[in-house]
Amino acid sequence: QVQLVESGGGLVQAGGSLTLSCAASGSSFRINTMGWYRQAPGKQRELVVAITRTGNTNYADSVKGRFTISRDNAKNTVYLQMNSLKPEDTAVYYCNANINNGYYTNNYWGQGTQVTVSS
């Protein structure tokens, strides 16, 4: 059993910055890819960025150059530094982790954290 706990969301003015954190609790053999998704009202959930265990990243075009993902494997934690925020970044941000216990692989989701960017 794995739980993902998110923190760091909030309200920020356009051009400002926020940093999100997501920590995985519980024992596991291996945490593979971790990442962030977001979902705005009336829209489908979309990938923001993902990072592999070795540090390879894949950013959505809409956030390239503004967002930076990082992870601390010792702490089982992934971060998302968001700079130059725009109103269109407003959404609920969800942490995701792909985890293998030696027998099965499952995807886990955080509870979501609201990011609101005002103009």
XYZ file of C-alpha atoms in Angstrom:
119
model
C 0.000 0.000 0.000
C 1.323 3.402 -1.018
C 0.036 6.867 -0.311
C 1.075 10.065 -2.040
C 0.809 13.252 -0.020
C 0.901 16.561 -1.850
C 1.584 20.037 -0.551
C 2.450 23.496 -1.799
C -0.596 24.607 -3.732
C -2.166 27.989 -3.300
C -3.053 31.322 -4.826
C -0.436 33.335 -6.653
C -0.371 36.319 -8.974
C 0.551 35.951 -12.613
C 4.307 35.905 -12.999
C 4.798 34.467 -9.555
C 6.137 31.128 -8.416
C 5.027 28.100 -6.458
C 6.696 24.842 -5.545
C 4.727 21.630 -5.158
C 5.911 18.598 -3.238
C 4.735 15.008 -3.303
C 5.999 12.382 -0.881
C 5.333 8.666 -1.186
C 4.824 6.825 2.078
C 4.965 3.100 2.714
C 7.500 0.476 1.797
C 8.177 -0.307 -1.818
C 10.813 -2.062 -3.818
C 11.040 0.475 -6.579
C 9.462 3.739 -7.557
C 9.757 4.148 -11.282
C 8.453 7.192 -13.103
C 6.946 10.005 -11.056
C 5.180 13.008 -12.425
C 2.599 15.726 -12.272
C -0.732 15.982 -14.022
C -3.271 18.758 -13.897
C -6.958 19.113 -14.559
C -8.898 22.300 -15.082
C -12.701 22.426 -14.787
C -14.375 20.964 -17.850
C -11.131 19.601 -19.250
C -9.422 16.243 -19.239
C -6.473 15.546 -17.028
C -3.220 16.237 -18.840
C 0.400 15.399 -18.264
C 2.482 18.335 -17.104
C 5.826 16.611 -16.694
C 7.256 13.228 -15.770
C 10.637 12.137 -14.511
C 12.216 8.704 -14.491
C 14.218 7.287 -11.634
C 17.424 8.136 -13.465
C 16.394 11.720 -14.092
C 15.098 11.765 -17.645
C 12.269 14.248 -18.053
C 9.385 14.878 -20.398
C 7.670 18.264 -20.269
C 4.472 19.403 -21.871
C 5.157 22.127 -24.415
C 3.002 24.559 -22.475
C 5.316 24.521 -19.447
C 8.758 24.123 -20.989
C 11.143 26.756 -19.729
C 8.865 27.678 -16.825
C 8.431 24.503 -14.771
C 11.151 22.275 -13.386
C 10.669 18.798 -11.969
C 13.093 17.105 -9.617
C 13.102 14.108 -7.316
C 14.858 12.932 -4.208
C 14.933 9.157 -4.344
C 16.173 8.842 -0.764
C 13.075 10.712 0.416
C 10.707 9.224 -2.174
C 9.703 12.747 -3.023
C 9.097 14.618 -6.249
C 8.960 18.394 -6.612
C 7.582 20.780 -9.162
C 8.991 24.287 -9.249
C 6.649 26.547 -11.179
C 7.892 29.936 -12.329
C 6.344 32.643 -14.488
C 2.903 31.312 -13.721
C 0.035 32.189 -16.023
C -3.721 32.199 -15.413
C -4.026 29.243 -17.775
C -1.928 27.226 -15.334
C -4.857 27.290 -12.924
C -5.885 23.711 -12.206
C -5.837 20.944 -9.671
C -2.407 19.372 -9.779
C -2.081 15.647 -9.124
C 1.041 13.741 -8.260
C 1.497 10.352 -9.887
C 3.910 7.530 -9.197
C 4.459 4.235 -10.943
C 5.579 1.686 -8.360
C 6.712 -1.914 -8.618
C 6.915 -4.161 -5.548
C 8.751 -7.002 -7.256
C 5.551 -8.680 -8.437
C 3.123 -6.010 -9.569
C 3.259 -2.540 -10.988
C 0.618 0.033 -10.109
C -0.042 3.712 -10.566
C -0.795 5.809 -7.504
C -2.308 9.262 -7.291
C -2.118 12.052 -4.782
C -5.248 13.773 -3.560
C -4.609 16.846 -5.670
C -3.680 20.378 -4.751
C -5.293 23.515 -6.124
C -3.134 26.036 -7.941
C -4.842 29.299 -8.772
C -3.104 32.032 -10.738
C -4.728 35.448 -10.773
C -4.205 38.032 -13.488
